[in-house]
Amino acid sequence: MSLQKLIAGNLDYLEADAIYASVREGTTKNGQKPYAVIVTCSDSRVPPEHIFSAGLGELFVIRTAGNVVGDFERGTVEYAVGHLGVKLVVVMGHTHCGAVGAALHAHAEDAPESLAVLVEEIADAIGSERDELTACKLNVRNSVDRLLESTLLTELSEARELMIVPAIYDISSGKVEVLA
Ligand SMILES: [Zn+2]
């Protein structure tokens, strides 16, 4: 049933708008030139292309539960910055994040092994903080720090050739707040 829903949705997309076809053709022929990297949560309420009114080929997106960053995610950002020349990375957490909630309520021990590692990463980032929104912000800042474990990303940031911006998306209002 869910698969049929996806296939039907793809047919709608194919029939939707001729502009998609021309953008697909152009980006296939000329390659992608996304203007930003978005590192965010896999939560279904946080789709970057919707939130930023962006289209095909515009955003280079990495999503994990709780927008955590490890080697694979950092490597993906290095690719976007180093090979595609993207100069803006937004690390965007969100309100009511289930992964942050799990870390706040110490559910790591109940989780399957890989998920437990992920929740522990968030738990370490938020420490003794109990306020959910503040915890989300601390988790975003931790992901920024994890990106900066990359020599490439650190050097470009220090040379002001790359901006790495922390942000929080409010899933109720739809507003993105850039964190100072
Ligand atoms: Zn989340």
XYZ file of C-alpha atoms and ligand atoms in Angstrom:
181
model
C 0.000 0.000 0.000
C 2.739 2.445 0.941
C 4.763 1.411 -2.097
C 1.751 1.929 -4.370
C 1.338 5.361 -2.838
C 4.944 6.185 -3.708
C 4.594 4.913 -7.286
C 1.381 6.906 -7.768
C 3.126 9.971 -6.372
C 5.953 9.530 -8.843
C 3.467 9.357 -11.721
C 1.900 12.608 -10.506
C 5.359 14.175 -10.397
C 6.102 13.026 -13.951
C 2.900 14.593 -15.186
C 3.038 17.665 -12.991
C 4.915 20.458 -14.671
C 6.994 20.713 -17.817
C 9.511 22.846 -15.911
C 10.620 19.794 -13.924
C 11.442 17.989 -17.162
C 13.550 20.870 -18.429
C 15.363 21.244 -15.091
C 16.036 17.511 -15.042
C 17.411 17.712 -18.558
C 19.639 20.689 -17.710
C 20.985 19.251 -14.468
C 21.607 15.882 -16.099
C 23.556 17.499 -18.917
C 25.383 20.192 -16.911
C 25.645 18.587 -13.471
C 24.419 19.924 -10.176
C 25.302 23.310 -8.699
C 23.467 23.392 -5.374
C 23.651 26.743 -3.550
C 23.528 25.307 -0.039
C 24.128 22.163 1.985
C 21.426 21.385 4.510
C 22.228 18.981 7.339
C 18.996 18.205 9.105
C 16.815 15.585 10.780
C 15.113 12.738 8.908
C 11.812 13.702 10.575
C 9.047 13.703 7.934
C 7.919 17.135 9.118
C 11.255 18.697 8.139
C 11.615 18.441 4.333
C 14.235 21.049 3.301
C 12.999 21.603 -0.260
C 9.540 22.481 1.065
C 10.822 24.605 3.922
C 13.126 26.680 1.698
C 10.915 26.706 -1.425
C 13.754 25.081 -3.326
C 13.706 22.909 -6.404
C 15.673 20.257 -8.203
C 19.425 20.752 -8.058
C 19.328 23.578 -5.500
C 19.943 21.974 -2.108
C 22.451 19.284 -1.195
C 20.777 17.515 1.693
C 22.074 15.194 4.411
C 19.494 13.851 6.820
C 19.906 11.641 9.868
C 17.750 11.143 12.940
C 18.564 14.104 15.199
C 20.779 15.635 12.474
C 23.769 13.899 14.011
C 27.057 14.071 12.133
C 29.597 11.263 11.949
C 32.211 10.256 9.400
C 29.803 9.546 6.524
C 27.887 12.794 6.964
C 31.082 14.843 7.336
C 32.478 13.179 4.215
C 29.296 14.016 2.316
C 29.635 17.683 3.289
C 33.314 17.624 2.285
C 32.220 16.366 -1.127
C 29.638 19.131 -1.559
C 32.068 21.839 -0.451
C 35.246 20.476 -2.013
C 33.880 19.179 -5.322
C 30.662 21.074 -5.921
C 31.920 24.362 -4.507
C 29.057 24.970 -2.095
C 29.864 27.904 0.212
C 27.015 27.655 2.718
C 26.239 24.792 5.094
C 23.149 25.054 7.299
C 22.902 22.616 10.201
C 19.229 22.683 11.080
C 17.645 21.045 14.101
C 13.951 21.329 14.808
C 11.437 21.645 17.632
C 9.861 18.444 19.025
C 12.750 16.342 17.725
C 12.148 12.721 18.707
C 15.850 11.885 18.740
C 16.612 14.774 21.108
C 13.607 13.714 23.198
C 14.990 10.182 23.447
C 18.337 11.566 24.612
C 16.608 13.871 27.130
C 14.665 10.988 28.591
C 17.628 8.587 28.539
C 16.073 6.036 26.236
C 19.375 5.016 24.690
C 19.552 1.780 26.642
C 16.196 0.634 25.205
C 17.238 1.306 21.611
C 18.668 -1.135 19.056
C 22.451 -0.921 18.988
C 23.058 1.555 16.176
C 20.243 3.830 17.313
C 21.667 3.726 20.835
C 24.984 5.067 19.509
C 23.105 7.903 17.821
C 21.095 8.780 20.943
C 24.270 8.686 23.061
C 25.876 11.194 20.684
C 22.974 13.564 21.343
C 22.981 12.841 25.089
C 26.672 13.766 25.259
C 25.933 16.984 23.345
C 23.133 18.143 25.649
C 24.755 17.097 28.942
C 22.571 17.997 31.909
C 20.324 20.393 29.941
C 16.635 19.573 30.513
C 14.897 22.230 28.412
C 13.907 20.674 25.115
C 14.497 23.665 22.860
C 17.841 24.476 24.483
C 18.793 20.822 24.109
C 17.919 20.957 20.396
C 20.175 23.991 20.018
C 23.055 22.310 21.874
C 22.648 19.287 19.619
C 22.857 21.490 16.509
C 26.016 23.139 17.821
C 27.523 19.717 18.473
C 26.849 18.751 14.845
C 28.609 21.943 13.720
C 31.581 20.997 15.909
C 31.572 17.499 14.401
C 31.694 19.006 10.906
C 34.648 21.109 11.981
C 36.599 17.936 12.732
C 37.248 18.147 8.994
C 40.472 19.984 8.177
C 39.011 21.104 4.836
C 35.857 22.548 6.377
C 37.776 24.227 9.208
C 40.327 25.825 6.876
C 37.665 27.140 4.499
C 35.618 28.473 7.438
C 38.622 30.262 8.893
C 39.429 31.717 5.469
C 35.812 32.949 5.291
C 35.259 30.975 2.120
C 32.648 28.798 3.810
C 29.826 29.666 6.193
C 28.533 26.985 8.554
C 25.304 28.233 10.076
C 23.373 26.629 12.948
C 19.584 26.933 12.785
C 16.359 25.644 14.313
C 13.150 24.965 12.404
C 9.851 25.325 14.249
C 7.654 22.472 12.992
C 4.527 24.306 14.116
C 5.097 27.813 12.719
C 7.301 26.770 9.788
C 9.869 29.446 10.682
C 13.614 28.858 10.482
C 15.641 30.693 13.144
C 19.320 31.184 12.469
C 21.245 30.814 15.724
C 23.764 33.521 16.560
Zn 14.244 15.233 14.658
